Amino acid sequence: GQSLEQPSEVTAVEGAIVQINCTYQTSGFYGLSWYQQHDGGAPTFLSYNALDGLEETGRFSSFLSRSDSYGYLLLQELQMKDSASYFCAVIRGSTLGRLYFGRGTQLTVWP
Amino acid sequence: GAVVSQHPSWVICKSGTSVKIECRSLDFQATTMFWYRQFPKQSLMLMATSNEGSKATYEQGVEKDKFLINHASLTLSTLTVTSAHPEDSSFYICSARDQGGTGAAKNIQYFGAGTRLSVL
């Protein structure tokens, strides 16, 4: 099995920086992904880490430490449209690439 | 970018009937697709891995006779909820990996918009 822990809620104001942490326990760990989901919508891919370190994609960055079973998503220059749920997900097994999601963090961005 | 189409987006059915949900990759081929279930304000739970041309792989605790999966082509997987009951009411989401993706891109899953199932 697997377990992932992330905060249930985070709030911030426009223009701020937010970090969403994720700790995990799993066998067959291959990588850590982050997905964004707006209410009632489809999850969309944000970032992926297979190796230790920081991956940067525009305003979003993601970090992974395999030795600590820990990762985070960093969102900079927050905008109102960033209000959504953010899920970390472990990838188990490189062949099929199955994703197992955390419970999600609801981010609310205030003006 | 890669697009996954899921149909229907919303369905209401009577208890005891079966419902089929389709998941199509529109601009890429996917030998592997995934089916998830999501309850309100909760996580996506992986139900099964759909493999083109072979049997699906079900997660522990998911009834394979209840949730029938067929993956007959490289662009289509279907999930049939058989003899639906009110407790099957949920949001069902499919995803697919682009088999042509290289490097990190091969680990990206593209999600359909989901199907909201309500069983009366």
mmCIF file of C-alpha atoms in Angstrom:
data_model
loop_
_atom_site.group_PDB
_atom_site.id
_atom_site.type_symbol
_atom_site.label_atom_id
_atom_site.label_comp_id
_atom_site.label_asym_id
_atom_site.label_seq_id
_atom_site.Cartn_x
_atom_site.Cartn_y
_atom_site.Cartn_z
ATOM 1 C CA GLY A 1 0.000 0.000 0.000
ATOM 2 C CA GLN A 2 0.870 3.634 0.174
ATOM 3 C CA SER A 3 0.069 6.716 2.192
ATOM 4 C CA LEU A 4 0.496 10.382 1.427
ATOM 5 C CA GLU A 5 0.097 13.311 3.772
ATOM 6 C CA GLN A 6 -0.527 16.885 2.740
ATOM 7 C CA PRO A 7 -2.278 19.785 4.467
ATOM 8 C CA SER A 8 -6.008 19.934 3.901
ATOM 9 C CA GLU A 9 -6.229 23.697 3.462
ATOM 10 C CA VAL A 10 -3.996 26.660 2.730
ATOM 11 C CA THR A 11 -4.953 30.299 2.284
ATOM 12 C CA ALA A 12 -2.915 33.175 0.898
ATOM 13 C CA VAL A 13 -3.306 36.546 -0.778
ATOM 14 C CA GLU A 14 -2.649 37.481 -4.361
ATOM 15 C CA GLY A 15 1.004 37.913 -5.163
ATOM 16 C CA ALA A 16 2.155 35.785 -2.249
ATOM 17 C CA ILE A 17 4.160 32.554 -2.286
ATOM 18 C CA VAL A 18 2.749 29.288 -0.976
ATOM 19 C CA GLN A 19 4.434 25.959 -0.317
ATOM 20 C CA ILE A 20 2.381 22.756 -0.124
ATOM 21 C CA ASN A 21 4.227 19.893 1.507
ATOM 22 C CA CYS A 22 3.754 16.204 0.844
ATOM 23 C CA THR A 23 5.201 13.253 2.698
ATOM 24 C CA TYR A 24 4.730 9.738 1.458
ATOM 25 C CA GLN A 25 5.232 6.102 2.302
ATOM 26 C CA THR A 26 5.109 3.573 -0.479
ATOM 27 C CA SER A 27 6.818 0.628 -2.044
ATOM 28 C CA GLY A 28 8.037 0.703 -5.593
ATOM 29 C CA PHE A 29 8.417 4.490 -5.606
ATOM 30 C CA TYR A 30 9.236 5.838 -9.041
ATOM 31 C CA GLY A 31 8.382 9.514 -8.845
ATOM 32 C CA LEU A 32 6.194 12.255 -7.370
ATOM 33 C CA SER A 33 3.693 14.253 -9.387
ATOM 34 C CA TRP A 34 1.507 17.251 -8.674
ATOM 35 C CA TYR A 35 -1.925 17.875 -10.145
ATOM 36 C CA GLN A 36 -4.339 20.787 -9.915
ATOM 37 C CA GLN A 37 -8.092 20.333 -9.867
ATOM 38 C CA HIS A 38 -10.705 23.065 -9.934
ATOM 39 C CA ASP A 39 -14.118 22.250 -8.488
ATOM 40 C CA GLY A 40 -15.908 19.720 -10.688
ATOM 41 C CA GLY A 41 -13.107 19.712 -13.227
ATOM 42 C CA ALA A 42 -10.459 17.382 -14.534
ATOM 43 C CA PRO A 43 -7.122 17.149 -12.762
ATOM 44 C CA THR A 44 -4.358 18.788 -14.771
ATOM 45 C CA PHE A 45 -0.680 17.982 -14.602
ATOM 46 C CA LEU A 46 1.586 20.550 -12.966
ATOM 47 C CA SER A 47 4.931 18.958 -12.253
ATOM 48 C CA TYR A 48 6.869 15.730 -11.886
ATOM 49 C CA ASN A 49 10.015 14.755 -9.982
ATOM 50 C CA ALA A 50 11.823 11.467 -10.315
ATOM 51 C CA LEU A 51 15.161 12.647 -8.976
ATOM 52 C CA ASP A 52 16.078 14.716 -5.946
ATOM 53 C CA GLY A 53 16.016 18.428 -6.466
ATOM 54 C CA LEU A 54 13.948 21.257 -7.785
ATOM 55 C CA GLU A 55 11.961 21.359 -11.019
ATOM 56 C CA GLU A 56 10.762 24.768 -12.149
ATOM 57 C CA THR A 57 7.916 25.432 -14.563
ATOM 58 C CA GLY A 58 6.933 29.061 -14.735
ATOM 59 C CA ARG A 59 5.324 30.173 -11.481
ATOM 60 C CA PHE A 60 5.259 26.611 -10.151
ATOM 61 C CA SER A 61 8.191 24.634 -8.796
ATOM 62 C CA SER A 62 8.339 21.202 -7.259
ATOM 63 C CA PHE A 63 10.952 19.638 -5.034
ATOM 64 C CA LEU A 64 11.711 16.046 -4.115
ATOM 65 C CA SER A 65 13.912 14.414 -1.494
ATOM 66 C CA ARG A 66 13.775 10.665 -1.946
ATOM 67 C CA SER A 67 15.792 9.995 1.198
ATOM 68 C CA ASP A 68 13.244 11.945 3.266
ATOM 69 C CA SER A 69 10.194 10.683 1.317
ATOM 70 C CA TYR A 70 9.212 14.320 1.051
ATOM 71 C CA GLY A 71 8.298 16.781 -1.621
ATOM 72 C CA TYR A 72 6.670 20.147 -2.004
ATOM 73 C CA LEU A 73 4.945 22.312 -4.557
ATOM 74 C CA LEU A 74 5.847 25.988 -4.552
ATOM 75 C CA LEU A 75 3.449 28.440 -6.101
ATOM 76 C CA GLN A 76 4.732 31.971 -6.673
ATOM 77 C CA GLU A 77 3.010 35.213 -7.612
ATOM 78 C CA LEU A 78 -0.338 33.761 -6.634
ATOM 79 C CA GLN A 79 -3.374 34.695 -8.665
ATOM 80 C CA MET A 80 -7.059 34.309 -7.895
ATOM 81 C CA LYS A 81 -7.308 31.627 -10.587
ATOM 82 C CA ASP A 82 -4.867 29.477 -8.596
ATOM 83 C CA SER A 83 -7.635 28.775 -6.079
ATOM 84 C CA ALA A 84 -8.100 25.028 -6.500
ATOM 85 C CA SER A 85 -7.222 21.678 -4.985
ATOM 86 C CA TYR A 86 -3.658 20.495 -5.341
ATOM 87 C CA PHE A 87 -2.822 16.820 -5.147
ATOM 88 C CA CYS A 88 0.499 15.138 -4.742
ATOM 89 C CA ALA A 89 0.634 11.653 -6.205
ATOM 90 C CA VAL A 90 3.246 8.938 -6.127
ATOM 91 C CA ILE A 91 4.029 6.944 -9.219
ATOM 92 C CA ARG A 92 4.547 3.281 -8.453
ATOM 93 C CA GLY A 93 6.309 1.153 -11.008
ATOM 94 C CA SER A 94 7.823 2.594 -14.142
ATOM 95 C CA THR A 95 6.106 0.194 -16.545
ATOM 96 C CA LEU A 96 2.492 1.088 -15.934
ATOM 97 C CA GLY A 97 3.025 4.352 -14.101
ATOM 98 C CA ARG A 98 0.116 4.001 -11.712
ATOM 99 C CA LEU A 99 -0.692 7.133 -9.712
ATOM 100 C CA TYR A 100 -1.768 7.118 -6.084
ATOM 101 C CA PHE A 101 -3.062 10.431 -4.858
ATOM 102 C CA GLY A 102 -2.941 12.254 -1.557
ATOM 103 C CA ARG A 103 -6.112 13.720 -0.112
ATOM 104 C CA GLY A 104 -5.482 17.090 -1.672
ATOM 105 C CA THR A 105 -4.854 20.605 -0.397
ATOM 106 C CA GLN A 106 -7.530 23.221 -0.962
ATOM 107 C CA LEU A 107 -5.812 26.511 -1.781
ATOM 108 C CA THR A 108 -7.817 29.694 -1.458
ATOM 109 C CA VAL A 109 -6.299 32.886 -2.822
ATOM 110 C CA TRP A 110 -7.770 36.135 -1.515
ATOM 111 C CA PRO A 111 -7.527 39.495 -3.253
ATOM 112 C CA GLY B 1 -1.670 19.282 -25.829
ATOM 113 C CA ALA B 2 -2.975 15.780 -25.281
ATOM 114 C CA VAL B 3 -6.741 15.557 -24.903
ATOM 115 C CA VAL B 4 -8.797 12.879 -23.220
ATOM 116 C CA SER B 5 -12.512 12.859 -23.826
ATOM 117 C CA GLN B 6 -14.884 11.215 -21.363
ATOM 118 C CA HIS B 7 -18.551 10.570 -22.025
ATOM 119 C CA PRO B 8 -21.128 11.016 -20.649
ATOM 120 C CA SER B 9 -20.335 13.851 -18.305
ATOM 121 C CA TRP B 10 -23.387 13.190 -16.190
ATOM 122 C CA VAL B 11 -25.752 10.260 -15.889
ATOM 123 C CA ILE B 12 -28.694 9.366 -13.684
ATOM 124 C CA CYS B 13 -29.886 5.786 -13.604
ATOM 125 C CA LYS B 14 -32.189 3.529 -11.663
ATOM 126 C CA SER B 15 -30.858 1.059 -9.152
ATOM 127 C CA GLY B 16 -30.112 -2.277 -10.770
ATOM 128 C CA THR B 17 -29.288 -0.940 -14.210
ATOM 129 C CA SER B 18 -25.857 -0.806 -15.850
ATOM 130 C CA VAL B 19 -24.036 2.286 -17.004
ATOM 131 C CA LYS B 20 -21.197 2.487 -19.525
ATOM 132 C CA ILE B 21 -18.634 5.286 -19.453
ATOM 133 C CA GLU B 22 -16.294 5.889 -22.374
ATOM 134 C CA CYS B 23 -12.802 7.322 -22.263
ATOM 135 C CA ARG B 24 -11.031 8.298 -25.483
ATOM 136 C CA SER B 25 -7.592 9.664 -26.157
ATOM 137 C CA LEU B 26 -8.197 12.066 -29.038
ATOM 138 C CA ASP B 27 -4.742 12.899 -30.363
ATOM 139 C CA PHE B 28 -2.476 10.206 -29.013
ATOM 140 C CA GLN B 29 -2.364 6.470 -28.500
ATOM 141 C CA ALA B 30 -2.676 4.988 -25.053
ATOM 142 C CA THR B 31 -2.003 1.322 -24.408
ATOM 143 C CA THR B 32 -2.651 2.062 -20.758
ATOM 144 C CA MET B 33 -5.563 3.998 -19.306
ATOM 145 C CA PHE B 34 -6.610 4.391 -15.708
ATOM 146 C CA TRP B 35 -9.963 4.656 -13.950
ATOM 147 C CA TYR B 36 -10.442 6.601 -10.736
ATOM 148 C CA ARG B 37 -13.277 7.291 -8.370
ATOM 149 C CA GLN B 38 -13.594 10.508 -6.426
ATOM 150 C CA PHE B 39 -15.966 11.378 -3.621
ATOM 151 C CA PRO B 40 -16.766 15.050 -2.912
ATOM 152 C CA LYS B 41 -13.826 16.963 -1.490
ATOM 153 C CA GLN B 42 -11.756 13.796 -1.383
ATOM 154 C CA SER B 43 -8.880 12.189 -3.188
ATOM 155 C CA LEU B 44 -8.888 10.331 -6.477
ATOM 156 C CA MET B 45 -8.813 6.628 -5.772
ATOM 157 C CA LEU B 46 -7.293 4.418 -8.425
ATOM 158 C CA MET B 47 -9.755 1.661 -9.278
ATOM 159 C CA ALA B 48 -8.042 -0.154 -12.109
ATOM 160 C CA THR B 49 -5.469 -0.030 -14.848
ATOM 161 C CA SER B 50 -6.866 -0.678 -18.300
ATOM 162 C CA ASN B 51 -4.534 -2.449 -20.700
ATOM 163 C CA GLU B 52 -5.200 -2.497 -24.432
ATOM 164 C CA GLY B 53 -5.820 -6.001 -25.640
ATOM 165 C CA SER B 54 -5.604 -7.648 -22.250
ATOM 166 C CA LYS B 55 -7.402 -7.856 -18.939
ATOM 167 C CA ALA B 56 -7.553 -4.879 -16.641
ATOM 168 C CA THR B 57 -5.624 -4.843 -13.400
ATOM 169 C CA TYR B 58 -7.838 -4.000 -10.452
ATOM 170 C CA GLU B 59 -6.776 -2.396 -7.199
ATOM 171 C CA GLN B 60 -7.351 -4.246 -3.987
ATOM 172 C CA GLY B 61 -10.943 -4.013 -2.843
ATOM 173 C CA VAL B 62 -12.392 -3.124 -6.255
ATOM 174 C CA GLU B 63 -14.883 -5.692 -7.541
ATOM 175 C CA LYS B 64 -13.939 -6.618 -11.086
ATOM 176 C CA ASP B 65 -17.373 -8.100 -11.771
ATOM 177 C CA LYS B 66 -18.991 -4.887 -10.632
ATOM 178 C CA PHE B 67 -16.773 -2.547 -12.612
ATOM 179 C CA LEU B 68 -16.180 -4.072 -16.034
ATOM 180 C CA ILE B 69 -13.354 -2.572 -18.045
ATOM 181 C CA ASN B 70 -12.746 -3.055 -21.737
ATOM 182 C CA HIS B 71 -9.831 -1.563 -23.654
ATOM 183 C CA ALA B 72 -10.416 -2.717 -27.183
ATOM 184 C CA SER B 73 -8.337 -0.148 -29.051
ATOM 185 C CA LEU B 74 -5.390 2.167 -28.526
ATOM 186 C CA THR B 75 -7.704 5.123 -28.047
ATOM 187 C CA LEU B 76 -10.744 3.782 -26.197
ATOM 188 C CA SER B 77 -11.381 2.309 -22.783
ATOM 189 C CA THR B 78 -14.819 1.750 -21.284
ATOM 190 C CA LEU B 79 -15.971 1.288 -17.707
ATOM 191 C CA THR B 80 -19.313 -0.386 -17.122
ATOM 192 C CA VAL B 81 -20.861 -0.128 -13.696
ATOM 193 C CA THR B 82 -23.063 -3.208 -13.522
ATOM 194 C CA SER B 83 -26.226 -3.503 -11.429
ATOM 195 C CA ALA B 84 -25.659 -0.025 -10.061
ATOM 196 C CA HIS B 85 -26.725 0.820 -6.532
ATOM 197 C CA PRO B 86 -26.957 4.177 -4.758
ATOM 198 C CA GLU B 87 -23.602 3.591 -3.068
ATOM 199 C CA ASP B 88 -22.010 3.533 -6.542
ATOM 200 C CA SER B 89 -22.964 7.174 -6.992
ATOM 201 C CA SER B 90 -19.717 9.044 -7.424
ATOM 202 C CA PHE B 91 -17.473 10.983 -9.791
ATOM 203 C CA TYR B 92 -15.606 8.628 -12.103
ATOM 204 C CA ILE B 93 -12.540 9.929 -13.931
ATOM 205 C CA CYS B 94 -10.337 8.297 -16.514
ATOM 206 C CA SER B 95 -6.809 9.157 -17.537
ATOM 207 C CA ALA B 96 -4.315 8.063 -20.141
ATOM 208 C CA ARG B 97 -0.581 8.170 -20.699
ATOM 209 C CA ASP B 98 0.850 9.111 -24.062
ATOM 210 C CA GLN B 99 2.804 6.059 -25.127
ATOM 211 C CA GLY B 100 4.773 8.229 -27.494
ATOM 212 C CA GLY B 101 5.987 10.443 -24.693
ATOM 213 C CA THR B 102 9.679 10.431 -23.890
ATOM 214 C CA GLY B 103 11.579 11.114 -20.726
ATOM 215 C CA ALA B 104 9.528 12.746 -18.015
ATOM 216 C CA ALA B 105 6.625 13.259 -20.432
ATOM 217 C CA LYS B 106 5.810 9.574 -20.421
ATOM 218 C CA ASN B 107 4.841 9.851 -16.773
ATOM 219 C CA ILE B 108 2.227 12.546 -17.348
ATOM 220 C CA GLN B 109 -1.354 11.377 -17.114
ATOM 221 C CA TYR B 110 -4.007 13.288 -19.036
ATOM 222 C CA PHE B 111 -7.420 13.248 -17.429
ATOM 223 C CA GLY B 112 -10.911 13.254 -18.812
ATOM 224 C CA ALA B 113 -13.443 15.708 -17.453
ATOM 225 C CA GLY B 114 -15.135 13.001 -15.408
ATOM 226 C CA THR B 115 -18.558 11.411 -15.234
ATOM 227 C CA ARG B 116 -20.897 12.168 -12.396
ATOM 228 C CA LEU B 117 -23.029 9.096 -11.731
ATOM 229 C CA SER B 118 -26.180 9.320 -9.648
ATOM 230 C CA VAL B 119 -28.004 6.087 -8.909
ATOM 231 C CA LEU B 120 -31.573 6.466 -7.681
#
